[in-house]
Tab-separated table of C-alpha atoms in Angstrom:
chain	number	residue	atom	x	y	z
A	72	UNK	CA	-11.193	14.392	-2.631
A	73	UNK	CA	-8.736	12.298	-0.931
A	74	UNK	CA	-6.934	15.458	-0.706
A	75	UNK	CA	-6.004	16.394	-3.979
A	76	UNK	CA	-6.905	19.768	-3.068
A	77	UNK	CA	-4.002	19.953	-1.148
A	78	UNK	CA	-1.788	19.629	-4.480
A	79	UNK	CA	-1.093	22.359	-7.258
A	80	UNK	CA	-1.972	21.625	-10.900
A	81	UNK	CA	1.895	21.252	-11.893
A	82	UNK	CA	1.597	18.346	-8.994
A	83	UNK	CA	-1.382	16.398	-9.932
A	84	UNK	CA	-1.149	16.636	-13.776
A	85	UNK	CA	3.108	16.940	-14.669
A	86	UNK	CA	2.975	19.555	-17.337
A	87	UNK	CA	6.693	18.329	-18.990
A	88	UNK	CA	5.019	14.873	-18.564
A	89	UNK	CA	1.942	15.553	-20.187
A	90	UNK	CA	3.573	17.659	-23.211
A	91	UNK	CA	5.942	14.747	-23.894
A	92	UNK	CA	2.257	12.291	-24.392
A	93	UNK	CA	0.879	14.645	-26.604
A	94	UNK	CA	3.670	15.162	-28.500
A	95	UNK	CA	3.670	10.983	-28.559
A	96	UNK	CA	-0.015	10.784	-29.620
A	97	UNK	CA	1.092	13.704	-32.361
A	98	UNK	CA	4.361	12.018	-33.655
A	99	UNK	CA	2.027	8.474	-33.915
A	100	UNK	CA	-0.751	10.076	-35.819
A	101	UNK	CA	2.020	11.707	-38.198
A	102	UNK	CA	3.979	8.367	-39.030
A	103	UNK	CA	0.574	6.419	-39.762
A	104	UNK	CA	-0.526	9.746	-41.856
A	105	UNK	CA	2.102	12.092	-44.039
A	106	UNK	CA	4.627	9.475	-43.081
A	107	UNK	CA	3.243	5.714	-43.633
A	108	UNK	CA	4.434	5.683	-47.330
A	109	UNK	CA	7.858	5.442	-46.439
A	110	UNK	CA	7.365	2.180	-44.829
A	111	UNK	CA	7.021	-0.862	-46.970
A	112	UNK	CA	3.629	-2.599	-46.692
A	113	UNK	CA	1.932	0.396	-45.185
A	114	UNK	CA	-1.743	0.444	-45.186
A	115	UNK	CA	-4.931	2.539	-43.653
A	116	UNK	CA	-4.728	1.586	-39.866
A	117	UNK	CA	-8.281	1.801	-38.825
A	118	UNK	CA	-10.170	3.887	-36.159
A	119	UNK	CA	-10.139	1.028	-33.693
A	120	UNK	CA	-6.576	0.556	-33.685
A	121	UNK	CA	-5.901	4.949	-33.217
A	122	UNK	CA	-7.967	4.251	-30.375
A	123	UNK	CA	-6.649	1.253	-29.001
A	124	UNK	CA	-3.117	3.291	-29.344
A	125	UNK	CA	-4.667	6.867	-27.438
A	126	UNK	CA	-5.946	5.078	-24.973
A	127	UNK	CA	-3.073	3.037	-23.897
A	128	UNK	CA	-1.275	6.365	-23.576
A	129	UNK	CA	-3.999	7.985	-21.772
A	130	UNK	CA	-3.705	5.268	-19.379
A	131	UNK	CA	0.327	5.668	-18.767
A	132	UNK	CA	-0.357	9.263	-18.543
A	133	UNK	CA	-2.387	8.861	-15.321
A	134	UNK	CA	-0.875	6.012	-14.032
A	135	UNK	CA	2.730	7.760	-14.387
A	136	UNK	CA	2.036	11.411	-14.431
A	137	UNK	CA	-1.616	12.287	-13.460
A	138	UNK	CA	-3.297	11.894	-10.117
A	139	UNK	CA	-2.920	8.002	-10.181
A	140	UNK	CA	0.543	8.629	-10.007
A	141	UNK	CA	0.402	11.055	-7.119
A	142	UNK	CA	-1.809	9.244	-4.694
A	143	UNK	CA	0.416	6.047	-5.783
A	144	UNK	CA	2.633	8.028	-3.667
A	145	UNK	CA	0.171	8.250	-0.716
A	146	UNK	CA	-1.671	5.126	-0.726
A	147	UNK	CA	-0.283	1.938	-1.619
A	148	UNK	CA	-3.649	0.550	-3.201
A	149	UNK	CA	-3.123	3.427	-5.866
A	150	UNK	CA	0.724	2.522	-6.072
A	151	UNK	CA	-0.740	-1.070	-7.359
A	152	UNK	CA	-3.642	0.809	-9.404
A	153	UNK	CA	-0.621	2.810	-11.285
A	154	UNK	CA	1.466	-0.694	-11.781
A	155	UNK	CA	-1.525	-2.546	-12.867
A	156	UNK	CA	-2.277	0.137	-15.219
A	157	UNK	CA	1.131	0.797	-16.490
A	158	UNK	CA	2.133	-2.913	-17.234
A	159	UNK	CA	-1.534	-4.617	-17.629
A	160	UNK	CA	-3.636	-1.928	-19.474
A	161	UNK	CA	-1.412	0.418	-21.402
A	162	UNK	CA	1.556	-2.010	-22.575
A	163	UNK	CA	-1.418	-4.262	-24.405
A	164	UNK	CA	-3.670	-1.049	-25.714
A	165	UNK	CA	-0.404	0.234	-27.452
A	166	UNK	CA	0.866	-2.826	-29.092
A	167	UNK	CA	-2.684	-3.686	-30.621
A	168	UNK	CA	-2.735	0.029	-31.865
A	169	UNK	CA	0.264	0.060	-33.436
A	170	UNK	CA	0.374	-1.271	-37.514
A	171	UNK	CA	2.175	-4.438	-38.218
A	172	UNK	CA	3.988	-2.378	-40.671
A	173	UNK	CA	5.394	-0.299	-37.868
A	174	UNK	CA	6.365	-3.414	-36.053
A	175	UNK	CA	8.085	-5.183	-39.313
A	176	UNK	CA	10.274	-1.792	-39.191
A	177	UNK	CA	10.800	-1.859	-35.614
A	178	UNK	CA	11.958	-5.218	-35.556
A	179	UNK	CA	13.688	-4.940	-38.728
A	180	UNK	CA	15.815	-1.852	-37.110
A	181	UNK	CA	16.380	-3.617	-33.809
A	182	UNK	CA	19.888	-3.059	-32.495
A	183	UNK	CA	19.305	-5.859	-29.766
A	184	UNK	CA	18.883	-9.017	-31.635
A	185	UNK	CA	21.361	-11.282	-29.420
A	186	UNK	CA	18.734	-10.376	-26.836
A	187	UNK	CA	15.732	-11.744	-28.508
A	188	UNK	CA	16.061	-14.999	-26.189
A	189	UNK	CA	14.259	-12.408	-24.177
A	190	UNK	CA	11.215	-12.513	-25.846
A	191	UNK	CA	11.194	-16.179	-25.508
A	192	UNK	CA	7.675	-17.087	-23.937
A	193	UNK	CA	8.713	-18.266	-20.711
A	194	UNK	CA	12.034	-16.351	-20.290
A	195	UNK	CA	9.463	-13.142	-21.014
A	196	UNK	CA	7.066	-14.501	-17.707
A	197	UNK	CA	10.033	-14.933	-15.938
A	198	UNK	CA	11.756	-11.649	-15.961
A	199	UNK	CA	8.352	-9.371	-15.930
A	200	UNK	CA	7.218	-11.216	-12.967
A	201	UNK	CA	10.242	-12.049	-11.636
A	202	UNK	CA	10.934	-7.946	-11.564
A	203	UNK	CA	8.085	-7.091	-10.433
A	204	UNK	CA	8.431	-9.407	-7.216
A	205	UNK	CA	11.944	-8.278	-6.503
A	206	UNK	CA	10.419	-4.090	-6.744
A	207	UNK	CA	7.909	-5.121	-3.941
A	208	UNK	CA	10.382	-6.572	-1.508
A	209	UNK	CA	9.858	-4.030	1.042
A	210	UNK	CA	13.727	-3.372	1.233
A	211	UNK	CA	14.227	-2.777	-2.644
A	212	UNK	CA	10.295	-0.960	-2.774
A	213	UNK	CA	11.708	1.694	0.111
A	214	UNK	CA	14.803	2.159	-1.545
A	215	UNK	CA	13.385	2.425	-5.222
A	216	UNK	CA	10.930	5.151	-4.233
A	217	UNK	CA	13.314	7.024	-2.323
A	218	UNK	CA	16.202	6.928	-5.417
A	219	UNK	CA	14.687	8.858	-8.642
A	220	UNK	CA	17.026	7.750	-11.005
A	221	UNK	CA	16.841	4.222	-10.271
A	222	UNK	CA	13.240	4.446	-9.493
A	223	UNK	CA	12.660	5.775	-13.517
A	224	UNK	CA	14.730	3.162	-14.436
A	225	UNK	CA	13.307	0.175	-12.889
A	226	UNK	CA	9.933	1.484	-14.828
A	227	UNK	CA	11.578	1.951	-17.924
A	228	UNK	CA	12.838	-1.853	-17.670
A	229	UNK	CA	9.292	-3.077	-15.951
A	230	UNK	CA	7.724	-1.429	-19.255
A	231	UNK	CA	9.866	-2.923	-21.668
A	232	UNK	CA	9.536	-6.650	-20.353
A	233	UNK	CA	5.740	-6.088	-19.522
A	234	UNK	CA	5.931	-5.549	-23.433
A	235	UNK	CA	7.939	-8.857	-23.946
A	236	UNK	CA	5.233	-10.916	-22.297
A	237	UNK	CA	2.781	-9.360	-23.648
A	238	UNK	CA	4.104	-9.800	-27.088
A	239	UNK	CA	3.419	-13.658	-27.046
A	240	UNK	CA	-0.403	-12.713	-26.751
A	241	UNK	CA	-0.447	-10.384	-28.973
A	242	UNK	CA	1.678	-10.916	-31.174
A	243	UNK	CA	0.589	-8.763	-34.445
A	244	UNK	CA	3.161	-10.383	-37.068
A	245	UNK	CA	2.103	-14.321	-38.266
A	246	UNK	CA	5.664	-14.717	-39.295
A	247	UNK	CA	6.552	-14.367	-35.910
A	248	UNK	CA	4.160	-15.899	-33.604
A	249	UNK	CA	5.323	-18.838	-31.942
A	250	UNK	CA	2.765	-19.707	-29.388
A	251	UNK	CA	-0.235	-22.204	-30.250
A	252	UNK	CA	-3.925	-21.253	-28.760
A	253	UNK	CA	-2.799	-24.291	-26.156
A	254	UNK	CA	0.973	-22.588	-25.746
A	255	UNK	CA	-1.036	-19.120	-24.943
A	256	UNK	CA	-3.483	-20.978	-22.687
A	257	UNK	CA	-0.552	-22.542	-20.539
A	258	UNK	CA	0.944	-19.414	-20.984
A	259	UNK	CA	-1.330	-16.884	-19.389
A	260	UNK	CA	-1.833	-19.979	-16.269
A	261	UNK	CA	1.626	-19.110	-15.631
A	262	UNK	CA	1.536	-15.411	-15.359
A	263	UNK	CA	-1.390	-16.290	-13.335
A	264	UNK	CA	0.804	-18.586	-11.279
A	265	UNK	CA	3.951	-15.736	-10.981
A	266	UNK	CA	2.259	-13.048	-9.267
A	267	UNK	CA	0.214	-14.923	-6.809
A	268	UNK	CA	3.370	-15.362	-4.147
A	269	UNK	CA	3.868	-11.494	-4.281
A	270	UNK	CA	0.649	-10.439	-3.992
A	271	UNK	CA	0.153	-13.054	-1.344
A	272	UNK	CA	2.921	-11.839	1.033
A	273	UNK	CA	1.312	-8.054	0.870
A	274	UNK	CA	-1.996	-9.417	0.998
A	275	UNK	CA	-1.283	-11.954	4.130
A	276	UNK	CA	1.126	-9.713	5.869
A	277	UNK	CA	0.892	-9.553	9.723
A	278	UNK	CA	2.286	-5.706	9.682
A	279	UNK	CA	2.572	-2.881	7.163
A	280	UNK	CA	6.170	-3.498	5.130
A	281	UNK	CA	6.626	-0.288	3.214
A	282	UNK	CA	8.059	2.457	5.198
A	283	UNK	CA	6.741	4.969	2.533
A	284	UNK	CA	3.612	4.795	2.892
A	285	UNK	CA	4.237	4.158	6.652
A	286	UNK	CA	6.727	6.259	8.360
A	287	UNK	CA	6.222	9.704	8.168
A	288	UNK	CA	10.212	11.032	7.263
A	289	UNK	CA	10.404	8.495	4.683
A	290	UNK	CA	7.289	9.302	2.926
A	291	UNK	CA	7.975	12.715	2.479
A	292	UNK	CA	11.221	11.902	0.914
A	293	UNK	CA	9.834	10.003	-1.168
A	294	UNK	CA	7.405	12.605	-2.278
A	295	UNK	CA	9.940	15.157	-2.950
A	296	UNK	CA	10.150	14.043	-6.009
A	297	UNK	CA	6.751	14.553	-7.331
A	298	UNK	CA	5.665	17.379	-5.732
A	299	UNK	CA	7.262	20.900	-6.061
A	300	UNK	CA	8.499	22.617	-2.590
A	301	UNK	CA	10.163	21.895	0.196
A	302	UNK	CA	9.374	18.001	1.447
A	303	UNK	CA	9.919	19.076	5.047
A	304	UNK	CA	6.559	21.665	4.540
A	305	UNK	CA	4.502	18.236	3.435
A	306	UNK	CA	5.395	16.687	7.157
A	307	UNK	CA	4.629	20.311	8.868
A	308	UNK	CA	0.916	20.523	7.266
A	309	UNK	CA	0.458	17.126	7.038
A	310	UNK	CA	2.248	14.710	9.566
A	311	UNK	CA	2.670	11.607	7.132
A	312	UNK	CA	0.603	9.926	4.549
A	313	UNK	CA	-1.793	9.286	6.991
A	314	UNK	CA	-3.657	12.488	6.953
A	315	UNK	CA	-4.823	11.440	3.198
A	316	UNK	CA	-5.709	7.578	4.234
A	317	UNK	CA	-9.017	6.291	4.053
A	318	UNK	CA	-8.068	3.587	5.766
A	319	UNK	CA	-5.325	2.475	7.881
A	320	UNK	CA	-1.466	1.350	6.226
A	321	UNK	CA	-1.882	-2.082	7.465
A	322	UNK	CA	-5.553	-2.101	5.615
A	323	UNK	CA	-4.275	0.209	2.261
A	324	UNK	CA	-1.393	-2.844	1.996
A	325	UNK	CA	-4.105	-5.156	1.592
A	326	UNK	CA	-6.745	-3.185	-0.388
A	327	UNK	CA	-3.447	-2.779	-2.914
A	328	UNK	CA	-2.291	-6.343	-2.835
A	329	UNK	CA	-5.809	-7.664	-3.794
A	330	UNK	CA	-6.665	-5.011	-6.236
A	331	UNK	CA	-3.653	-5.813	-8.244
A	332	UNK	CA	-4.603	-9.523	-7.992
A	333	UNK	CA	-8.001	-8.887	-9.081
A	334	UNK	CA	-7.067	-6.827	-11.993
A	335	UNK	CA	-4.378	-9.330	-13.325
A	336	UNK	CA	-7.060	-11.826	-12.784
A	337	UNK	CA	-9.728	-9.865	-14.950
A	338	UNK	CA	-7.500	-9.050	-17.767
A	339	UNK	CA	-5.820	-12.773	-18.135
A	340	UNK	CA	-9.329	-14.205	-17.849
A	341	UNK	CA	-10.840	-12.219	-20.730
A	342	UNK	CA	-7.595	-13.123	-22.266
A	343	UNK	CA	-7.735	-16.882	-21.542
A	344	UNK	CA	-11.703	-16.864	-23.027
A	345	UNK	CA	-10.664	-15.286	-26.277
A	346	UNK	CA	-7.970	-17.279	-26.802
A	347	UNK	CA	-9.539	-20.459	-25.815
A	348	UNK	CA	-12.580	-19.361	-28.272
A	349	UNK	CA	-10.549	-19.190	-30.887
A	350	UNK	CA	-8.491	-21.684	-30.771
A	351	UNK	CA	-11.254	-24.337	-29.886
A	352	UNK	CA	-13.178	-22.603	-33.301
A	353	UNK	CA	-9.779	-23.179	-35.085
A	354	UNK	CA	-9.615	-26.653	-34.190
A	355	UNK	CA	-12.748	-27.310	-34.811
A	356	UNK	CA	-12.870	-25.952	-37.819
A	357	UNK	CA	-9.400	-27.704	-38.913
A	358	UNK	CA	-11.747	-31.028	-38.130
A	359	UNK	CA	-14.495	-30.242	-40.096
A	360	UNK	CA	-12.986	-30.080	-43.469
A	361	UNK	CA	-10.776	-32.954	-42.347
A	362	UNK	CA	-14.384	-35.077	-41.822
A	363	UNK	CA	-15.858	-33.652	-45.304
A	364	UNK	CA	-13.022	-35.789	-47.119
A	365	UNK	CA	-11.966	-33.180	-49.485
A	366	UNK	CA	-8.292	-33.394	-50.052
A	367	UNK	CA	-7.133	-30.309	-48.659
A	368	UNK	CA	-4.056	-29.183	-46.891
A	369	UNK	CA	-3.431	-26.415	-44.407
A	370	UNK	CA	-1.245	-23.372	-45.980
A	371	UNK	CA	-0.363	-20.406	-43.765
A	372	UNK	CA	-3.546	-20.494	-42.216
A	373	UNK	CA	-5.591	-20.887	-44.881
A	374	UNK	CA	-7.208	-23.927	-46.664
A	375	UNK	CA	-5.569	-24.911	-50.005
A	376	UNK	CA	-6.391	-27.714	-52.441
A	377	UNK	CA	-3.771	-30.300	-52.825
């Protein structure tokens, strides 16, 4: 299947990469077990959270070191699968699964205060999809993919501020939160908003822009550094990427610029209902006992009597 076959195991599933998850999900399970008493304010997290947490890593797993990740370097609809999974599925699934008394520590131990302007709502849109529009330039793309330093670096940094932006949503600490339900509503537009001129360009283009997943020499360069063996055997069995295509480069651009469009859509929707729905019930509710003309105040969230 889209020639996976092709591949060993080491190639399609990373061992090192894989070993270094589990010994994630391990270390994760330990702190919130044997070790949550050393934290102050610890507490039970509950089965929905573990999950929330496993699966977030199960998705950065494939989308950075299982198949995903492999025919990201092949097609480019799969290299905008593995981004949209990276950044818009597993960055959210982990924060909700981790305890807000892991966070209070985190944040407590930070040694990068003087850059909290960073986490600054719209500084937080900015960068995230600011740096994700520079990556797919097709100059800086071609040149990222074909650098492996740089190109685990640029992820490293696309991670962290995908986890600045979405820390705004879902923000787990009340002390900290300073979007309103309208803030996170005109919040999530402009996300919305940031992406469309990237995704637009691949989308709209007249010709395919990414010489990895275009010119043959290039593309086996590029996979040399996720596949064991010589890259110069990959362009005498196979030619170029190609051989794998369903579809033509020009056609695998667009399938990739609209799936990551669609997906961001999907995701910021659901995320625009619930926070709409709860805000609106907030209000609402903030209304009510204002109309029942008991003398009541609003105190950390909670109603009080004066």
């Amino acid at each position: 299947m889209l020639g996976l076959s092709y591949f060993s195991f080491a190639d399609l599933w990373s061992p090192l990469f894989l070993a270094a998850i589990l010994l994630l999900i391990a270390g994760y399970f330990v702190v919130i077990g044997p070790l949550s008493g050393k934290f102050p304010g610890s507490g039970p997290v509950s089965l929905w959270q573990r999950l929330l947490f496993v699966s977030g890593i199960i998705a950065l797993y494939l989308a950075q070191g299982g198949p995903v990740s492999l025919l990201g370097h092949i097609m480019f609809s799969f290299h905008m699968l593995s981004m949209a999974l990276s950044y818009l599925v597993a960055v959210p699934l982990i924060m909700l699964g981790i305890p807000e008394w892991i966070w209070r520590a985190l944040l407590k131990a930070n040694p990068l205060r003087r850059l909290s302007f960073l986490a600054h709502p719209v500084v937080a849109a900015l960068v995230f999809n600011g740096l994700f529009s520079l990556y797919h330039i097709p100059a800086i793309h071609d040149y990222v993919m074909l650098h492996f330093t740089v190109h685990r670096l640029y992820y490293l940094v696309l991670f962290l501020t995908a986890g600045l932006m979405w820390w705004t949503l879902i923000n787990p600490l009340p002390e900290r939160r300073m979007a309103s339900g309208l803030g996170k509503i005109g919040f999530i537009f402009l996300n919305m908003v940031l992406l469309t001129p990237a995704c637009g360009l691949i989308i709209f283009a007249d010709q395919t822009l990414y010489a990895t997943y275009s010119d043959p020499d290039t593309w086996a360069q590029a996979m040399g550094y996720c596949v064991s063996g010589d890259p110069a055997v990959l362009l005498q069995n196979f030619g170029g990427p190609t051989f794998f295509g369903l579809m033509s480069p020009k056609v695998d651009q667009q399938v990739g610029g609209i799936a990551m469009k669609f997906i961001q859509e999907i995701i910021f929707a659901s995320m625009l209902a619930y926070v709409f729905y709860h805000w609106y019930k907030k209000e609402n509710g903030q209304d009510d006992a204002e109309a029942s003309g008991s003398p009541s105040e609003v105190d950390g969230g909670h109603l009080t009597r004066a």
